[in-house]
mmCIF file with all atom_site columns, C-alpha atoms (C1' of nucleotides) in Angstrom:
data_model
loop_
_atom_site.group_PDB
_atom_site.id
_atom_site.type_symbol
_atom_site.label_atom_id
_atom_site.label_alt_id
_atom_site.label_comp_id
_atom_site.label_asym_id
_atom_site.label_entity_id
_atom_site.label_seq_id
_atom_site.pdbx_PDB_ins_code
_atom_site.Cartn_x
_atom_site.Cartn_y
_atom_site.Cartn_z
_atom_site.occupancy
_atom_site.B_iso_or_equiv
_atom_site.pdbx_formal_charge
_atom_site.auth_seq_id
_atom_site.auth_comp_id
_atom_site.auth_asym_id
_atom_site.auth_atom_id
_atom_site.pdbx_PDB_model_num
ATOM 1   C CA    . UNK A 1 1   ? 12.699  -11.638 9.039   1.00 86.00 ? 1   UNK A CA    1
ATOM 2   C CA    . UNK A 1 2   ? 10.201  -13.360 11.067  1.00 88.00 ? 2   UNK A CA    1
ATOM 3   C CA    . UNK A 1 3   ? 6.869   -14.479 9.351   1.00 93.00 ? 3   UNK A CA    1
ATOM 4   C CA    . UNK A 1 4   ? 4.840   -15.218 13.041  1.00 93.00 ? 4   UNK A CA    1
ATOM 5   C CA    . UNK A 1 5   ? 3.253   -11.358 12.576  1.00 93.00 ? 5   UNK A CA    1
ATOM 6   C CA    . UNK A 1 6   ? 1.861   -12.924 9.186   1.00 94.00 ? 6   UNK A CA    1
ATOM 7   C CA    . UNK A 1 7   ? 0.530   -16.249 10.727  1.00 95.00 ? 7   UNK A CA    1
ATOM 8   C CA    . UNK A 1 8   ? -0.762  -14.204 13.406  1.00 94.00 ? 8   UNK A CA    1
ATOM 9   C CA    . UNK A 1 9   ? -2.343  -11.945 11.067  1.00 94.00 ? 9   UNK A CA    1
ATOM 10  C CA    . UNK A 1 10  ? -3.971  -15.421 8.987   1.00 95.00 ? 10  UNK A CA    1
ATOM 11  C CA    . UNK A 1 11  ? -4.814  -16.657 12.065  1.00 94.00 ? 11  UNK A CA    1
ATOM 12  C CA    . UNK A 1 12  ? -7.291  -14.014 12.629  1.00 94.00 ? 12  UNK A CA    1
ATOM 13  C CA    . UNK A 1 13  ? -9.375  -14.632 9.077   1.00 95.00 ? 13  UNK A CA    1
ATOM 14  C CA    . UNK A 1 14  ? -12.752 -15.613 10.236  1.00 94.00 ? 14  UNK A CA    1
ATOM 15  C CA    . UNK A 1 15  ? -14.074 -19.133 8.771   1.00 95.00 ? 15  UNK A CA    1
ATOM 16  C CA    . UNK A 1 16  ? -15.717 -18.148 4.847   1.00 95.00 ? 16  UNK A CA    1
ATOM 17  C CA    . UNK A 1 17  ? -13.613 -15.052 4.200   1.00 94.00 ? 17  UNK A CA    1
ATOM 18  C CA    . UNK A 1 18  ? -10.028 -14.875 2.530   1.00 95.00 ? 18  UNK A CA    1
ATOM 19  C CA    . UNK A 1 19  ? -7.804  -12.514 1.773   1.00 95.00 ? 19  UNK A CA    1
ATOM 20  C CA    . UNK A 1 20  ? -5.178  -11.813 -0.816  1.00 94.00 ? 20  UNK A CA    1
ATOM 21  C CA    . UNK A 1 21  ? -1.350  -11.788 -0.804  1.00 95.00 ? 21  UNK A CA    1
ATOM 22  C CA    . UNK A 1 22  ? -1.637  -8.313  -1.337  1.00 93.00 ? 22  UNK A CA    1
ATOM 23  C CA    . UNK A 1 23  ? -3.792  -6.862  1.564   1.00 93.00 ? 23  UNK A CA    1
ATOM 24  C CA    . UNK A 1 24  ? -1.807  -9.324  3.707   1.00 93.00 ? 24  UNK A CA    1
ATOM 25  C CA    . UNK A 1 25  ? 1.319   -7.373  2.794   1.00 93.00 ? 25  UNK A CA    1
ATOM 26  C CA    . UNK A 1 26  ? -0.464  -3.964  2.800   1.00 91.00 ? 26  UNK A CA    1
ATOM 27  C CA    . UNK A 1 27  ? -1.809  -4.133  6.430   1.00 92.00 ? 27  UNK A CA    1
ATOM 28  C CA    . UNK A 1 28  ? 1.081   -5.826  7.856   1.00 92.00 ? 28  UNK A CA    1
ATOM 29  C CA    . UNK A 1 29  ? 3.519   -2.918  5.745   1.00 91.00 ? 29  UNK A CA    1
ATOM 30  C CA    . UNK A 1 30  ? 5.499   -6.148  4.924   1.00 91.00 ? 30  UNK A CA    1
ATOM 31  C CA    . UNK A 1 31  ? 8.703   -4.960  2.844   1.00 90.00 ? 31  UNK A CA    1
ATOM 32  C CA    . UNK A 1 32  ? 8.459   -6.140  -0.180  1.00 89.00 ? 32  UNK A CA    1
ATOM 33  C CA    . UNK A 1 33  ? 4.788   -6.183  -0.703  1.00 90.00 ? 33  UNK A CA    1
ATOM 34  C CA    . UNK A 1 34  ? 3.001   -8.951  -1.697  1.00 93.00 ? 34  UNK A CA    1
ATOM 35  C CA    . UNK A 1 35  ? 5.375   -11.187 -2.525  1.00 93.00 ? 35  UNK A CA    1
ATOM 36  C CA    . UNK A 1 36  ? 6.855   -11.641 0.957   1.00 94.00 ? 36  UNK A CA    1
ATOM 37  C CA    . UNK A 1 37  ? 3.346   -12.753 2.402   1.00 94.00 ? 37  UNK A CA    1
ATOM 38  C CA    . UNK A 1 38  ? 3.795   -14.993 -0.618  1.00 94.00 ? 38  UNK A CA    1
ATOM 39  C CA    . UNK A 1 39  ? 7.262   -16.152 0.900   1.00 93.00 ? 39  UNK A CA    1
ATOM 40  C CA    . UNK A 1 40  ? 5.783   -16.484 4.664   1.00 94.00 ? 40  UNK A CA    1
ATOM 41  C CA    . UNK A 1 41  ? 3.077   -18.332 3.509   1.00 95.00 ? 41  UNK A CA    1
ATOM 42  C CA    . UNK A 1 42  ? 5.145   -20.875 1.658   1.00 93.00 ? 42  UNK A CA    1
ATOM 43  C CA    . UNK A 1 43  ? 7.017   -21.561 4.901   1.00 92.00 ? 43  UNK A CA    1
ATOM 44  C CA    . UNK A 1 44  ? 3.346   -21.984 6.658   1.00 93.00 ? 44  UNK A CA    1
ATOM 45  C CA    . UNK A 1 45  ? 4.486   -24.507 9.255   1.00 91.00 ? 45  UNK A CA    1
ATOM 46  C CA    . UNK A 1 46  ? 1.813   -27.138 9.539   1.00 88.00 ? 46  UNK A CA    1
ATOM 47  C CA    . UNK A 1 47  ? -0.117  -28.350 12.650  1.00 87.00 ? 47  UNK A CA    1
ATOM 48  C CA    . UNK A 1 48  ? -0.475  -25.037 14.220  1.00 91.00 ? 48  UNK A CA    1
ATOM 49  C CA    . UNK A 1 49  ? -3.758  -24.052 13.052  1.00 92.00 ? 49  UNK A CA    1
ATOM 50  C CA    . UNK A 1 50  ? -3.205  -21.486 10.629  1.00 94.00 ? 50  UNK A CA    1
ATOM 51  C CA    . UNK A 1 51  ? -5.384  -21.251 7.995   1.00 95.00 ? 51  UNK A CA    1
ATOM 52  C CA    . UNK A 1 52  ? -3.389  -20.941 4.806   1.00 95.00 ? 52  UNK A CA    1
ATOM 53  C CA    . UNK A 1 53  ? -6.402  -21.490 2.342   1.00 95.00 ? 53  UNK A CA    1
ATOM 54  C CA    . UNK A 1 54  ? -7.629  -18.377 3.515   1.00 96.00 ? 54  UNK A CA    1
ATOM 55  C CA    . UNK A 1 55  ? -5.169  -16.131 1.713   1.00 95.00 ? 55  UNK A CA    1
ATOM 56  C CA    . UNK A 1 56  ? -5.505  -16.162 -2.098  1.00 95.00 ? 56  UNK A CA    1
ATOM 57  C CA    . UNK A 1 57  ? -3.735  -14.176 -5.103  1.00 94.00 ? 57  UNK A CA    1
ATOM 58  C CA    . UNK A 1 58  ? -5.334  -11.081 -6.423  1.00 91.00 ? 58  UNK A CA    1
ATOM 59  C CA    . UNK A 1 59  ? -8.879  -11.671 -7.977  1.00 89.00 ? 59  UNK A CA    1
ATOM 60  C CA    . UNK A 1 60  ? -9.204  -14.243 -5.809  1.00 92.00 ? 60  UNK A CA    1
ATOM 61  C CA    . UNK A 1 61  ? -6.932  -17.300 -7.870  1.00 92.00 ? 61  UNK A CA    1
ATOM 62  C CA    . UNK A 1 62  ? -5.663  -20.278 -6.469  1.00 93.00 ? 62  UNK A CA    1
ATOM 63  C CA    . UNK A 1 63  ? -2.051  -19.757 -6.168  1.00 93.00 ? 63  UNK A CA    1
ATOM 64  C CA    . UNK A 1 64  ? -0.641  -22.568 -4.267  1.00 93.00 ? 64  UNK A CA    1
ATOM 65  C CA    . UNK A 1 65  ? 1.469   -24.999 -5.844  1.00 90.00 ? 65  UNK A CA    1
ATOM 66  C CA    . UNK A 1 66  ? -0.624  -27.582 -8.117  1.00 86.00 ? 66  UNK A CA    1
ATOM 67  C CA    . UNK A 1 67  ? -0.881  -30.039 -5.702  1.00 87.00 ? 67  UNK A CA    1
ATOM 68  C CA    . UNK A 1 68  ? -2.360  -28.360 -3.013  1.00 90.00 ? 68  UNK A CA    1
ATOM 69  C CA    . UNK A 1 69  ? -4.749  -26.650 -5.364  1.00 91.00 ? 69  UNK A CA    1
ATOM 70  C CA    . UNK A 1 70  ? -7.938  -28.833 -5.165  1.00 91.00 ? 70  UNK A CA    1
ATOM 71  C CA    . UNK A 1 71  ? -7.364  -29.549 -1.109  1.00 92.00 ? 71  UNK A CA    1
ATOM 72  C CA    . UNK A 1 72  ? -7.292  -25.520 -0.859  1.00 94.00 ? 72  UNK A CA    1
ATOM 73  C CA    . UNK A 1 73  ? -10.478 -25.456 -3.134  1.00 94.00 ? 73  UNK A CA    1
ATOM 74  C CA    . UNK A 1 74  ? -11.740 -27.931 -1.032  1.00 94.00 ? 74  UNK A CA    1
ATOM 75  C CA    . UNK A 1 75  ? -11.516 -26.394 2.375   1.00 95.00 ? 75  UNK A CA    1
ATOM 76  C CA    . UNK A 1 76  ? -12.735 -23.435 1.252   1.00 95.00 ? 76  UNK A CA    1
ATOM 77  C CA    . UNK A 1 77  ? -15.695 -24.536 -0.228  1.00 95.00 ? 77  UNK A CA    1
ATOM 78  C CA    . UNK A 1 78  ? -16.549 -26.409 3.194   1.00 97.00 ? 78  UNK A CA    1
ATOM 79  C CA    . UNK A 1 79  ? -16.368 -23.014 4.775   1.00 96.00 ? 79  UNK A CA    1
ATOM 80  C CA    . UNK A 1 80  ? -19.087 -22.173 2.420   1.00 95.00 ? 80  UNK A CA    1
ATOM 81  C CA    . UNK A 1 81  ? -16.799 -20.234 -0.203  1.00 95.00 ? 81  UNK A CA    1
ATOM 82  C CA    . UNK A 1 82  ? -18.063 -19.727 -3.649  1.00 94.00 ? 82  UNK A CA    1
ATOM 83  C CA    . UNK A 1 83  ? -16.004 -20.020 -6.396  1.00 93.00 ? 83  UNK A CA    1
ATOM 84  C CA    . UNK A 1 84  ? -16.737 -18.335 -9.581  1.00 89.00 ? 84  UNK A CA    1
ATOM 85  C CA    . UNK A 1 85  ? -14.487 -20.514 -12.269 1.00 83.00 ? 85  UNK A CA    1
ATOM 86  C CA    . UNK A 1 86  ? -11.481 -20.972 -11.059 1.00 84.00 ? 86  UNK A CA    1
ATOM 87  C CA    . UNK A 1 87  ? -11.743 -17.882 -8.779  1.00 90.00 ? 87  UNK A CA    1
ATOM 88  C CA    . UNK A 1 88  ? -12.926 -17.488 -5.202  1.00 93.00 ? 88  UNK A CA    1
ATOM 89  C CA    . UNK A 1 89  ? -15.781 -15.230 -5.328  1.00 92.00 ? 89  UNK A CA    1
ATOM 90  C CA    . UNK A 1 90  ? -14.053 -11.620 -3.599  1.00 90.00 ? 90  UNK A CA    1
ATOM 91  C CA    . UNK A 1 91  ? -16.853 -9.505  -3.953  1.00 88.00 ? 91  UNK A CA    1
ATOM 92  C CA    . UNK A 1 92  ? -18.577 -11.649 -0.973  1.00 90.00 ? 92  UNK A CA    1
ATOM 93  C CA    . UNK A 1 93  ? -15.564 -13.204 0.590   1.00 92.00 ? 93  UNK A CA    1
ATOM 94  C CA    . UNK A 1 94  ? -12.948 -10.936 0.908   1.00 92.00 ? 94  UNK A CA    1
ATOM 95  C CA    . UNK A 1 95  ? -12.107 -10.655 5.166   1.00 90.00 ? 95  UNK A CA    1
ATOM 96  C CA    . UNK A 1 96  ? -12.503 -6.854  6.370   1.00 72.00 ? 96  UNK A CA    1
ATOM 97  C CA    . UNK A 1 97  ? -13.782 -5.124  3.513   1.00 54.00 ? 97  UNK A CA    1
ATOM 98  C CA    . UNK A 1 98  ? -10.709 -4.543  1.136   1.00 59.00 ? 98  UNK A CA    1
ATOM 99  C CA    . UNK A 1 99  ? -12.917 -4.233  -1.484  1.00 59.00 ? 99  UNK A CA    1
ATOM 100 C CA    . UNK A 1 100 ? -12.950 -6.232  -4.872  1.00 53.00 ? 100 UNK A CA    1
ATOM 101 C CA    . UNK A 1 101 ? -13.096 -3.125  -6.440  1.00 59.00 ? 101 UNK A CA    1
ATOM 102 C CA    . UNK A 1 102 ? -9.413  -2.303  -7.913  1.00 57.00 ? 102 UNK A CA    1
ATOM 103 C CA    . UNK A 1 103 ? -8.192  1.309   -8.148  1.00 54.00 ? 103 UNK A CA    1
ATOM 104 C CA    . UNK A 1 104 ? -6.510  1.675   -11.226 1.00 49.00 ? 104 UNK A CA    1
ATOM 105 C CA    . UNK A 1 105 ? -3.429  2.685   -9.182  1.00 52.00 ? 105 UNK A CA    1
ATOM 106 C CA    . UNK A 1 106 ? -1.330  5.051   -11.210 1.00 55.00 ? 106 UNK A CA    1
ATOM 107 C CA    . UNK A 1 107 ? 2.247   4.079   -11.902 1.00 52.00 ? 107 UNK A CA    1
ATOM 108 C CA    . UNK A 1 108 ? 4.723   6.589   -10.410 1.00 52.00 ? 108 UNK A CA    1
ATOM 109 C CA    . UNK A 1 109 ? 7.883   5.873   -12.096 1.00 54.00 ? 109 UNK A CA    1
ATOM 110 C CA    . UNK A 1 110 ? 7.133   5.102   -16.137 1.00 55.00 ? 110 UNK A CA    1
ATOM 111 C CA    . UNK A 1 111 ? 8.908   2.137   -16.641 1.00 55.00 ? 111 UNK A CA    1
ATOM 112 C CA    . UNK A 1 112 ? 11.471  1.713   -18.830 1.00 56.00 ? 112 UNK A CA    1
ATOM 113 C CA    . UNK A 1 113 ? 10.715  0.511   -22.538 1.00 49.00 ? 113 UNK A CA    1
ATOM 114 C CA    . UNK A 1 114 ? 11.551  -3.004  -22.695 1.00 46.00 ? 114 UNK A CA    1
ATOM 115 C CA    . UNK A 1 115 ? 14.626  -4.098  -25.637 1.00 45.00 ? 115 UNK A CA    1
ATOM 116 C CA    . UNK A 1 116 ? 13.692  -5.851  -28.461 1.00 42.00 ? 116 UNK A CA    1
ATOM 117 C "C1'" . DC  B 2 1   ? 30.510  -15.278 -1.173  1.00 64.35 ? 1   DC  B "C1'" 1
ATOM 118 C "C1'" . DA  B 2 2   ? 27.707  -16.010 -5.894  1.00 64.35 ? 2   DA  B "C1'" 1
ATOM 119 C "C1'" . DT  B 2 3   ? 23.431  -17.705 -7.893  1.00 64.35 ? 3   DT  B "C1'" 1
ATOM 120 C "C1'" . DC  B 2 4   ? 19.111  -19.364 -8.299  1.00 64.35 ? 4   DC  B "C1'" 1
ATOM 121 C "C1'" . DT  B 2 5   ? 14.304  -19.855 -6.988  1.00 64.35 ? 5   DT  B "C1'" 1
ATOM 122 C "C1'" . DG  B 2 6   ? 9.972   -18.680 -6.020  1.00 64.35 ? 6   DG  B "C1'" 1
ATOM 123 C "C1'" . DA  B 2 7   ? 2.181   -19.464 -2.428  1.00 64.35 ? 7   DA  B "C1'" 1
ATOM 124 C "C1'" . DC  B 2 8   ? 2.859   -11.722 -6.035  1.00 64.35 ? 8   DC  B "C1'" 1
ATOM 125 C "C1'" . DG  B 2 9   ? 1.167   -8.142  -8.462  1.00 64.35 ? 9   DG  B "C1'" 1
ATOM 126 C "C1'" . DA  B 2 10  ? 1.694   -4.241  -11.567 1.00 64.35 ? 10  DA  B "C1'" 1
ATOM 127 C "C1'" . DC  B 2 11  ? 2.839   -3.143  -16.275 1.00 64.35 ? 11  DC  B "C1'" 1
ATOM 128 C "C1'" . DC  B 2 12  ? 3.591   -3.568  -21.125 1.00 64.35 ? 12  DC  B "C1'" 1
ATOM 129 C "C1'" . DG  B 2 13  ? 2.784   -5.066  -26.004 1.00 64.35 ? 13  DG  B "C1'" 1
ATOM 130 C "C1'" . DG  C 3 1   ? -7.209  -12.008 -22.355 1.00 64.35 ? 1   DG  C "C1'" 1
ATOM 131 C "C1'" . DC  C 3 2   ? -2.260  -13.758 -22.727 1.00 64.35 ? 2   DC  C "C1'" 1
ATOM 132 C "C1'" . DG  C 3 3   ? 2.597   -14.024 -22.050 1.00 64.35 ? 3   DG  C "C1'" 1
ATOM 133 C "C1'" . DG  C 3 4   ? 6.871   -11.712 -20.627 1.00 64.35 ? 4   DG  C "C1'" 1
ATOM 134 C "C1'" . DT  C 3 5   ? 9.471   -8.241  -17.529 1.00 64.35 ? 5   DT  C "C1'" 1
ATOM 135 C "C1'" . DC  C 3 6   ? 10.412  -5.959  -13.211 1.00 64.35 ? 6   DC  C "C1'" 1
ATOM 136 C "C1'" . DG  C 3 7   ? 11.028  -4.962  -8.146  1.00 64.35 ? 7   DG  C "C1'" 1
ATOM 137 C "C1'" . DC  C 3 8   ? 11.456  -7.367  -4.082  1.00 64.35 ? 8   DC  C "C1'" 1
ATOM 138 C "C1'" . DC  C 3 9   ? 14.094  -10.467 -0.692  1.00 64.35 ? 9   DC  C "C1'" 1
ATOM 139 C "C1'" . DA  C 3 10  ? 14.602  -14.920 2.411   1.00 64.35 ? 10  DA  C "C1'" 1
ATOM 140 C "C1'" . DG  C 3 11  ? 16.385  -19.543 1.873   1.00 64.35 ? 11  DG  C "C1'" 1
ATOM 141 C "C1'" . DA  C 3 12  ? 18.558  -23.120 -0.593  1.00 64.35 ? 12  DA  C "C1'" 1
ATOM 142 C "C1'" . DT  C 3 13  ? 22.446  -24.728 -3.209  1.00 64.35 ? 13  DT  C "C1'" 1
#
DNA sequence: CATCTGACGACCG
DNA sequence: GCGGTCGCCAGAT
């Protein structure tokens, strides 16, 4: 699996908006959802301009490893970001209007009852 | 080849 | 809200 349709994707999120794992995964129809933008982005080589700070986890937390953490916060504020806590402010940053707003999504298949 | 490890997100109790 | 499970799957060991 390639990741450059991601970075190509991240490239493309204008300065002061963000976007999540999730919509990452959803417009790109990236197998495995969310978690494989998670994967591509963790292999984010550096010095090629891509603007990893931009993607964020759902409800807009910091998700990065804890060292990278306040540099991400950092950046974003600088692109004029607000955070609300610890959480980037979605309702007036998220890129291409994938709204804050979460559908309660129904669950399909009931999962099973977890052992005790 | 077998296992483990996550930059996720949805569910469940 | 909080912590644990589950599906998913590319790399590392």
């Amino acid at each position: 699996m390639s990741w450059a349709p991601v970075y190509a994707l991240v490239k493309q999120i204008p300065r002061g908006r963000v976007l999540t794992y999730g919509g990452l995964a959803r417009l790109l129809r990236l197998p495995g959802g969310a978690r494989t933008a998670g994967r591509a982005m963790a292999a984010t080589p550096r010095g090629q301009g891509i603007p990893w700070h931009r993607v964020v986890g759902e409800g807009g937390r910091l998700l990065v490893p804890d060292r990278y953490v306040s540099l991400q916060r950092k950046l974003l504020e600088s692109e004029g970001v607000a955070f609300t806590e610890l959480r980037v402010n979605l309702q007036r940053h998220l890129w291409a209007g994938l709204l804050a707003k979460k559908s309660p999504a129904k669950r399909k298949t009931p999962r099973k009852p977890r052992e005790k």
